[in-house]
mmCIF file with all atom_site columns, C-alpha atoms in Angstrom:
data_model
loop_
_atom_site.group_PDB
_atom_site.id
_atom_site.type_symbol
_atom_site.label_atom_id
_atom_site.label_alt_id
_atom_site.label_comp_id
_atom_site.label_asym_id
_atom_site.label_entity_id
_atom_site.label_seq_id
_atom_site.pdbx_PDB_ins_code
_atom_site.Cartn_x
_atom_site.Cartn_y
_atom_site.Cartn_z
_atom_site.occupancy
_atom_site.B_iso_or_equiv
_atom_site.pdbx_formal_charge
_atom_site.auth_seq_id
_atom_site.auth_comp_id
_atom_site.auth_asym_id
_atom_site.auth_atom_id
_atom_site.pdbx_PDB_model_num
ATOM 1   C CA . MET A 1 1   ? 203.447 116.195 259.602 1.00 0.00 ? 1040 MET A CA 1
ATOM 2   C CA . ALA A 1 2   ? 203.580 112.158 259.873 1.00 0.00 ? 1041 ALA A CA 1
ATOM 3   C CA . LEU A 1 3   ? 201.665 112.481 263.606 1.00 0.00 ? 1042 LEU A CA 1
ATOM 4   C CA . LEU A 1 4   ? 198.487 114.354 261.351 1.00 0.00 ? 1043 LEU A CA 1
ATOM 5   C CA . ALA A 1 5   ? 198.734 111.812 258.808 1.00 0.00 ? 1044 ALA A CA 1
ATOM 6   C CA . ALA A 1 6   ? 198.473 108.642 261.301 1.00 0.00 ? 1045 ALA A CA 1
ATOM 7   C CA . ASP A 1 7   ? 195.503 110.524 263.145 1.00 0.00 ? 1046 ASP A CA 1
ATOM 8   C CA . ASP A 1 8   ? 193.588 110.857 259.667 1.00 0.00 ? 1047 ASP A CA 1
ATOM 9   C CA . THR A 1 9   ? 194.565 106.470 259.171 1.00 0.00 ? 1048 THR A CA 1
ATOM 10  C CA . CYS A 1 10  ? 192.719 105.895 262.323 1.00 0.00 ? 1049 CYS A CA 1
ATOM 11  C CA . SER A 1 11  ? 189.904 108.224 262.570 1.00 0.00 ? 1050 SER A CA 1
ATOM 12  C CA . ILE A 1 12  ? 188.770 106.828 258.685 1.00 0.00 ? 1051 ILE A CA 1
ATOM 13  C CA . ALA A 1 13  ? 189.846 103.180 260.328 1.00 0.00 ? 1052 ALA A CA 1
ATOM 14  C CA . ARG A 1 14  ? 187.033 103.150 262.879 1.00 0.00 ? 1053 ARG A CA 1
ATOM 15  C CA . PHE A 1 15  ? 184.974 105.041 259.780 1.00 0.00 ? 1054 PHE A CA 1
ATOM 16  C CA . ASN A 1 16  ? 185.303 101.816 257.890 1.00 0.00 ? 1055 ASN A CA 1
ATOM 17  C CA . TYR A 1 17  ? 183.160 99.446  260.903 1.00 0.00 ? 1056 TYR A CA 1
ATOM 18  C CA . LEU A 1 18  ? 180.080 102.105 261.307 1.00 0.00 ? 1057 LEU A CA 1
ATOM 19  C CA . PRO A 1 19  ? 178.114 100.131 258.297 1.00 0.00 ? 1058 PRO A CA 1
ATOM 20  C CA . ILE A 1 20  ? 178.830 96.812  259.305 1.00 0.00 ? 1059 ILE A CA 1
ATOM 21  C CA . ILE A 1 21  ? 178.989 97.874  262.941 1.00 0.00 ? 1060 ILE A CA 1
ATOM 22  C CA . ALA A 1 22  ? 174.961 99.643  262.052 1.00 0.00 ? 1061 ALA A CA 1
ATOM 23  C CA . ILE A 1 23  ? 174.031 96.607  260.276 1.00 0.00 ? 1062 ILE A CA 1
ATOM 24  C CA . LYS A 1 24  ? 174.545 94.551  263.205 1.00 0.00 ? 1063 LYS A CA 1
ATOM 25  C CA . ALA A 1 25  ? 173.645 96.720  265.730 1.00 0.00 ? 1064 ALA A CA 1
ATOM 26  C CA . GLY A 1 26  ? 170.255 96.673  263.364 1.00 0.00 ? 1065 GLY A CA 1
ATOM 27  C CA . TYR A 1 27  ? 170.245 93.094  263.232 1.00 0.00 ? 1066 TYR A CA 1
ATOM 28  C CA . LEU A 1 28  ? 171.058 92.552  267.613 1.00 0.00 ? 1067 LEU A CA 1
ATOM 29  C CA . LEU A 1 29  ? 167.895 94.793  268.682 1.00 0.00 ? 1068 LEU A CA 1
ATOM 30  C CA . ILE A 1 30  ? 164.617 93.557  265.725 1.00 0.00 ? 1069 ILE A CA 1
ATOM 31  C CA . GLN A 1 31  ? 165.728 90.543  267.347 1.00 0.00 ? 1070 GLN A CA 1
ATOM 32  C CA . THR A 1 32  ? 163.977 91.738  270.485 1.00 0.00 ? 1071 THR A CA 1
ATOM 33  C CA . THR A 1 33  ? 160.868 93.331  268.691 1.00 0.00 ? 1072 THR A CA 1
ATOM 34  C CA . LEU A 1 34  ? 160.552 90.426  265.849 1.00 0.00 ? 1073 LEU A CA 1
ATOM 35  C CA . SER A 1 35  ? 156.787 92.022  265.026 1.00 0.00 ? 1074 SER A CA 1
ATOM 36  C CA . ASN A 1 36  ? 158.252 95.238  263.783 1.00 0.00 ? 1075 ASN A CA 1
ATOM 37  C CA . ARG A 1 37  ? 157.860 94.455  260.116 1.00 0.00 ? 1076 ARG A CA 1
ATOM 38  C CA . VAL A 1 38  ? 158.839 98.045  259.111 1.00 0.00 ? 1077 VAL A CA 1
ATOM 39  C CA . LEU A 1 39  ? 162.927 97.282  261.695 1.00 0.00 ? 1078 LEU A CA 1
ATOM 40  C CA . ASN A 1 40  ? 162.924 94.166  259.902 1.00 0.00 ? 1079 ASN A CA 1
ATOM 41  C CA . TRP A 1 41  ? 162.635 95.749  256.414 1.00 0.00 ? 1080 TRP A CA 1
ATOM 42  C CA . THR A 1 42  ? 164.500 98.397  257.390 1.00 0.00 ? 1081 THR A CA 1
ATOM 43  C CA . LEU A 1 43  ? 167.479 96.359  258.041 1.00 0.00 ? 1082 LEU A CA 1
ATOM 44  C CA . LEU A 1 44  ? 167.548 94.056  255.028 1.00 0.00 ? 1083 LEU A CA 1
ATOM 45  C CA . GLY A 1 45  ? 167.391 97.170  253.045 1.00 0.00 ? 1084 GLY A CA 1
ATOM 46  C CA . ALA A 1 46  ? 170.340 98.062  254.952 1.00 0.00 ? 1085 ALA A CA 1
ATOM 47  C CA . ALA A 1 47  ? 171.924 95.223  253.579 1.00 0.00 ? 1086 ALA A CA 1
ATOM 48  C CA . CYS A 1 48  ? 171.038 94.091  250.850 1.00 0.00 ? 1087 CYS A CA 1
ATOM 49  C CA . GLY A 1 49  ? 172.572 98.468  250.381 1.00 0.00 ? 1088 GLY A CA 1
ATOM 50  C CA . TRP A 1 50  ? 175.750 97.396  251.445 1.00 0.00 ? 1089 TRP A CA 1
ATOM 51  C CA . LEU A 1 51  ? 175.976 93.902  250.146 1.00 0.00 ? 1090 LEU A CA 1
ATOM 52  C CA . VAL A 1 52  ? 174.651 95.578  246.243 1.00 0.00 ? 1091 VAL A CA 1
ATOM 53  C CA . THR A 1 53  ? 177.662 98.728  246.807 1.00 0.00 ? 1092 THR A CA 1
ATOM 54  C CA . TYR A 1 54  ? 179.718 96.811  247.544 1.00 0.00 ? 1093 TYR A CA 1
ATOM 55  C CA . LEU A 1 55  ? 179.716 94.210  245.465 1.00 0.00 ? 1094 LEU A CA 1
ATOM 56  C CA . ILE A 1 56  ? 179.513 96.562  242.663 1.00 0.00 ? 1095 ILE A CA 1
ATOM 57  C CA . ILE A 1 57  ? 182.688 98.192  243.451 1.00 0.00 ? 1096 ILE A CA 1
ATOM 58  C CA . ILE A 1 58  ? 184.532 95.338  243.672 1.00 0.00 ? 1097 ILE A CA 1
ATOM 59  C CA . GLY A 1 59  ? 183.559 94.234  240.542 1.00 0.00 ? 1098 GLY A CA 1
ATOM 60  C CA . GLY A 1 60  ? 184.494 97.581  239.111 1.00 0.00 ? 1099 GLY A CA 1
ATOM 61  C CA . ARG A 1 61  ? 187.592 97.506  241.190 1.00 0.00 ? 1100 ARG A CA 1
ATOM 62  C CA . ALA A 1 62  ? 187.990 93.933  239.499 1.00 0.00 ? 1101 ALA A CA 1
ATOM 63  C CA . VAL A 1 63  ? 187.331 95.102  235.734 1.00 0.00 ? 1102 VAL A CA 1
ATOM 64  C CA . GLN A 1 64  ? 190.491 97.611  236.382 1.00 0.00 ? 1103 GLN A CA 1
ATOM 65  C CA . ASN A 1 65  ? 192.388 95.285  237.940 1.00 0.00 ? 1104 ASN A CA 1
ATOM 66  C CA . THR A 1 66  ? 192.934 96.899  241.844 1.00 0.00 ? 1105 THR A CA 1
ATOM 67  C CA . LEU A 1 67  ? 190.949 94.638  243.761 1.00 0.00 ? 1106 LEU A CA 1
ATOM 68  C CA . THR A 1 68  ? 191.129 95.273  247.590 1.00 0.00 ? 1107 THR A CA 1
ATOM 69  C CA . SER A 1 69  ? 189.111 94.800  249.954 1.00 0.00 ? 1108 SER A CA 1
ATOM 70  C CA . TYR A 1 70  ? 186.402 97.498  251.637 1.00 0.00 ? 1109 TYR A CA 1
ATOM 71  C CA . PHE A 1 71  ? 188.643 98.877  254.554 1.00 0.00 ? 1110 PHE A CA 1
ATOM 72  C CA . ASN A 1 72  ? 191.396 100.117 251.796 1.00 0.00 ? 1111 ASN A CA 1
ATOM 73  C CA . PHE A 1 73  ? 188.300 101.666 249.261 1.00 0.00 ? 1112 PHE A CA 1
ATOM 74  C CA . SER A 1 74  ? 188.305 105.519 249.017 1.00 0.00 ? 1113 SER A CA 1
ATOM 75  C CA . PRO A 1 75  ? 186.318 108.408 250.893 1.00 0.00 ? 1114 PRO A CA 1
ATOM 76  C CA . SER A 1 76  ? 184.641 108.089 247.493 1.00 0.00 ? 1115 SER A CA 1
ATOM 77  C CA . GLN A 1 77  ? 184.026 104.671 246.858 1.00 0.00 ? 1116 GLN A CA 1
ATOM 78  C CA . GLN A 1 78  ? 182.693 104.833 251.472 1.00 0.00 ? 1117 GLN A CA 1
ATOM 79  C CA . ILE A 1 79  ? 179.862 107.627 250.528 1.00 0.00 ? 1118 ILE A CA 1
ATOM 80  C CA . VAL A 1 80  ? 178.486 105.203 247.226 1.00 0.00 ? 1119 VAL A CA 1
ATOM 81  C CA . VAL A 1 81  ? 178.676 102.057 249.902 1.00 0.00 ? 1120 VAL A CA 1
ATOM 82  C CA . LEU A 1 82  ? 176.847 104.461 252.917 1.00 0.00 ? 1121 LEU A CA 1
ATOM 83  C CA . ALA A 1 83  ? 174.528 106.298 249.748 1.00 0.00 ? 1122 ALA A CA 1
ATOM 84  C CA . GLY A 1 84  ? 173.724 102.612 248.827 1.00 0.00 ? 1123 GLY A CA 1
ATOM 85  C CA . ILE A 1 85  ? 173.498 101.596 252.013 1.00 0.00 ? 1124 ILE A CA 1
ATOM 86  C CA . LEU A 1 86  ? 170.655 105.010 252.898 1.00 0.00 ? 1125 LEU A CA 1
ATOM 87  C CA . VAL A 1 87  ? 168.820 104.580 249.730 1.00 0.00 ? 1126 VAL A CA 1
ATOM 88  C CA . LEU A 1 88  ? 167.836 101.229 250.041 1.00 0.00 ? 1127 LEU A CA 1
ATOM 89  C CA . SER A 1 89  ? 166.997 101.353 253.738 1.00 0.00 ? 1128 SER A CA 1
ATOM 90  C CA . ILE A 1 90  ? 164.623 104.093 252.866 1.00 0.00 ? 1129 ILE A CA 1
ATOM 91  C CA . VAL A 1 91  ? 162.992 101.739 250.838 1.00 0.00 ? 1130 VAL A CA 1
ATOM 92  C CA . GLY A 1 92  ? 163.195 98.631  253.307 1.00 0.00 ? 1131 GLY A CA 1
ATOM 93  C CA . TRP A 1 93  ? 160.926 101.002 255.510 1.00 0.00 ? 1132 TRP A CA 1
ATOM 94  C CA . LEU A 1 94  ? 158.626 101.768 252.611 1.00 0.00 ? 1133 LEU A CA 1
ATOM 95  C CA . ILE A 1 95  ? 157.903 98.267  252.049 1.00 0.00 ? 1134 ILE A CA 1
ATOM 96  C CA . GLY A 1 96  ? 157.469 97.081  255.475 1.00 0.00 ? 1135 GLY A CA 1
ATOM 97  C CA . MET A 1 97  ? 155.391 101.059 256.004 1.00 0.00 ? 1136 MET A CA 1
ATOM 98  C CA . LYS A 1 98  ? 153.812 99.113  253.262 1.00 0.00 ? 1137 LYS A CA 1
ATOM 99  C CA . LYS A 1 99  ? 153.240 95.654  254.432 1.00 0.00 ? 1138 LYS A CA 1
ATOM 100 C CA . SER A 1 100 ? 152.307 96.931  257.858 1.00 0.00 ? 1139 SER A CA 1
ATOM 101 C CA . ARG A 1 101 ? 149.334 98.650  256.642 1.00 0.00 ? 1140 ARG A CA 1
ATOM 102 C CA . ALA A 1 102 ? 148.202 96.202  254.649 1.00 0.00 ? 1141 ALA A CA 1
ATOM 103 C CA . GLN A 1 103 ? 147.894 93.798  257.417 1.00 0.00 ? 1142 GLN A CA 1
ATOM 104 C CA . THR A 1 104 ? 146.293 96.109  259.800 1.00 0.00 ? 1143 THR A CA 1
ATOM 105 C CA . ARG A 1 105 ? 143.702 97.145  256.926 1.00 0.00 ? 1144 ARG A CA 1
ATOM 106 C CA . TYR A 1 106 ? 141.835 93.011  257.419 1.00 0.00 ? 1145 TYR A CA 1
#
């Protein structure tokens, strides 16, 4: 039983780094194509989504006096962070599409 728990912890620990790795990889990839506004806005949305949802959860934990780091969030809190990243990435993508269309018209 203890061996299974250790394996589950390792897989969850690797999952915690996924949003940060994805945002960092996106930043490195976007640097090579600075002209693509859609990707820039999508990355900005992802970074803002991570920051906003992280601060909301940390604020809630501070009120409950259970303050901890991102790597100790419960799975439900991690899902909230990932959902926030997804939603604000889509919003950033839509803004980028709108701005790129507006720029190509003129």
